[in-house]
Short mmCIF file of C-alpha atoms in Angstrom, two decimals:
data_model
loop_
_atom_site.label_atom_id
_atom_site.label_comp_id
_atom_site.label_asym_id
_atom_site.label_seq_id
_atom_site.Cartn_x
_atom_site.Cartn_y
_atom_site.Cartn_z
CA UNK A 1 3.61 -19.40 66.75
CA UNK A 2 2.70 -15.93 65.60
CA UNK A 3 -0.74 -15.05 64.45
CA UNK A 4 -0.87 -14.19 60.64
CA UNK A 5 -1.54 -10.58 59.82
CA UNK A 6 -4.90 -9.54 58.32
CA UNK A 7 -3.15 -8.54 55.07
CA UNK A 8 -1.93 -12.09 54.47
CA UNK A 9 -5.36 -13.52 55.26
CA UNK A 10 -6.99 -11.02 52.89
CA UNK A 11 -4.50 -11.85 50.11
CA UNK A 12 -5.11 -15.59 50.48
CA UNK A 13 -8.89 -15.06 50.44
CA UNK A 14 -8.68 -12.81 47.36
CA UNK A 15 -6.52 -15.28 45.40
CA UNK A 16 -8.75 -18.20 46.38
CA UNK A 17 -11.77 -16.25 45.15
CA UNK A 18 -10.12 -15.46 41.81
CA UNK A 19 -9.16 -19.12 41.28
CA UNK A 20 -12.68 -20.28 42.18
CA UNK A 21 -14.24 -17.72 39.82
CA UNK A 22 -11.94 -18.83 36.99
CA UNK A 23 -12.83 -22.50 37.53
CA UNK A 24 -16.57 -21.75 37.60
CA UNK A 25 -16.54 -19.64 34.42
CA UNK A 26 -14.21 -22.05 32.59
CA UNK A 27 -16.28 -25.16 33.18
CA UNK A 28 -19.43 -23.85 31.46
CA UNK A 29 -18.78 -23.43 27.76
CA UNK A 30 -21.64 -22.65 25.43
CA UNK A 31 -21.71 -24.32 22.05
CA UNK A 32 -20.53 -22.03 19.33
CA UNK A 33 -23.16 -20.93 16.86
CA UNK A 34 -22.35 -21.88 13.26
CA UNK A 35 -21.31 -18.93 11.15
CA UNK A 36 -23.33 -18.30 8.01
CA UNK A 37 -21.23 -17.36 4.99
CA UNK A 38 -24.09 -15.85 3.02
CA UNK A 39 -27.02 -13.60 3.71
CA UNK A 40 -30.40 -14.49 2.19
CA UNK A 41 -31.77 -11.64 0.07
CA UNK A 42 -35.09 -11.36 -1.72
CA UNK A 43 -35.50 -8.71 -4.40
CA UNK A 44 -38.93 -7.17 -4.51
CA UNK A 45 -39.89 -4.94 -7.43
CA UNK A 46 -43.24 -3.69 -8.70
CA UNK A 47 -41.82 -2.34 -11.95
CA UNK A 48 -41.73 -4.42 -15.13
CA UNK A 49 -39.31 -3.22 -17.76
CA UNK A 50 -40.24 -4.06 -21.33
CA UNK A 51 -37.44 -4.78 -23.77
CA UNK A 52 -36.85 -2.05 -26.33
CA UNK A 53 -37.39 -2.84 -30.01
CA UNK A 54 -34.30 -3.63 -32.08
CA UNK A 55 -32.64 -0.73 -33.85
CA UNK A 56 -32.37 -2.52 -37.20
CA UNK A 57 -34.72 -5.49 -37.20
CA UNK A 58 -34.28 -8.17 -39.90
CA UNK A 59 -37.35 -9.68 -41.50
CA UNK A 60 -35.98 -13.22 -41.27
CA UNK A 61 -33.05 -14.64 -39.35
CA UNK A 62 -29.81 -14.78 -41.31
CA UNK A 63 -28.52 -18.26 -42.16
CA UNK A 64 -24.92 -17.18 -41.66
CA UNK A 65 -23.18 -18.60 -38.68
CA UNK A 66 -21.36 -16.24 -36.35
CA UNK A 67 -18.13 -18.14 -36.90
CA UNK A 68 -18.01 -17.26 -40.60
CA UNK A 69 -18.54 -13.56 -40.01
CA UNK A 70 -15.61 -11.37 -41.03
CA UNK A 71 -13.44 -10.34 -38.16
CA UNK A 72 -12.92 -6.64 -37.80
CA UNK A 73 -9.27 -5.73 -37.58
CA UNK A 74 -8.44 -3.10 -35.07
CA UNK A 75 -6.19 -0.31 -36.26
CA UNK A 76 -2.68 -0.61 -34.94
CA UNK A 77 -2.09 1.79 -32.11
CA UNK A 78 0.30 4.55 -32.95
CA UNK A 79 3.50 4.39 -30.94
CA UNK A 80 3.99 7.27 -28.55
CA UNK A 81 6.10 10.11 -29.82
CA UNK A 82 9.67 9.89 -28.57
CA UNK A 83 10.74 12.56 -26.18
CA UNK A 84 12.92 15.20 -27.82
CA UNK A 85 16.58 14.77 -27.07
CA UNK A 86 17.89 17.40 -24.70
CA UNK A 87 20.38 19.85 -26.18
CA UNK A 88 24.03 18.98 -25.77
CA UNK A 89 25.42 20.53 -22.59
CA UNK A 90 27.62 23.54 -23.15
CA UNK A 91 31.15 22.98 -21.89
CA UNK A 92 31.77 25.04 -18.79
CA UNK A 93 34.93 27.12 -18.81
CA UNK A 94 37.46 25.65 -16.47
CA UNK A 95 38.32 27.92 -13.57
CA UNK A 96 41.75 29.43 -13.67
CA UNK A 97 43.99 28.24 -10.90
CA UNK A 98 44.86 30.98 -8.50
CA UNK A 99 48.55 31.78 -8.53
CA UNK A 100 50.29 30.95 -5.29
CA UNK A 101 50.74 33.89 -2.98
CA UNK A 102 54.29 35.23 -3.07
CA UNK A 103 56.23 34.25 0.00
CA UNK A 104 58.73 36.63 1.37
CA UNK A 105 62.19 35.20 1.31
CA UNK A 106 64.02 35.60 4.56
CA UNK A 107 67.02 37.79 4.35
CA UNK A 108 70.20 36.46 5.91
CA UNK A 109 71.08 38.19 9.14
CA UNK A 110 73.60 40.91 8.77
CA UNK A 111 76.88 40.40 10.47
CA UNK A 112 77.86 43.08 12.91
CA UNK A 113 81.39 44.42 12.79
CA UNK A 114 83.56 43.48 15.79
#
């Protein structure tokens, strides 16, 4: 029996190492961390904004209900102006057909006297 070459032995050792590394890394799985869908935010502000006084204050609240208030009608929108019609196309003069070139008529061969 022949002795195996060093290349074959090296290839077998390399493949065995890759398989062993894959089995070692595959067996240890960490638990997945839960994903948070929101980010907690706290708003910090030192400024206090006071509400502005009403523009037209009423002395006492009105007894009218908002449902009985008259409804403002919006003006009807004006339709867009139609585009002007293009002018009628001018008829183009038809090109004159070129007369056929005159063909020379062949003359019958002349008979020679015997």
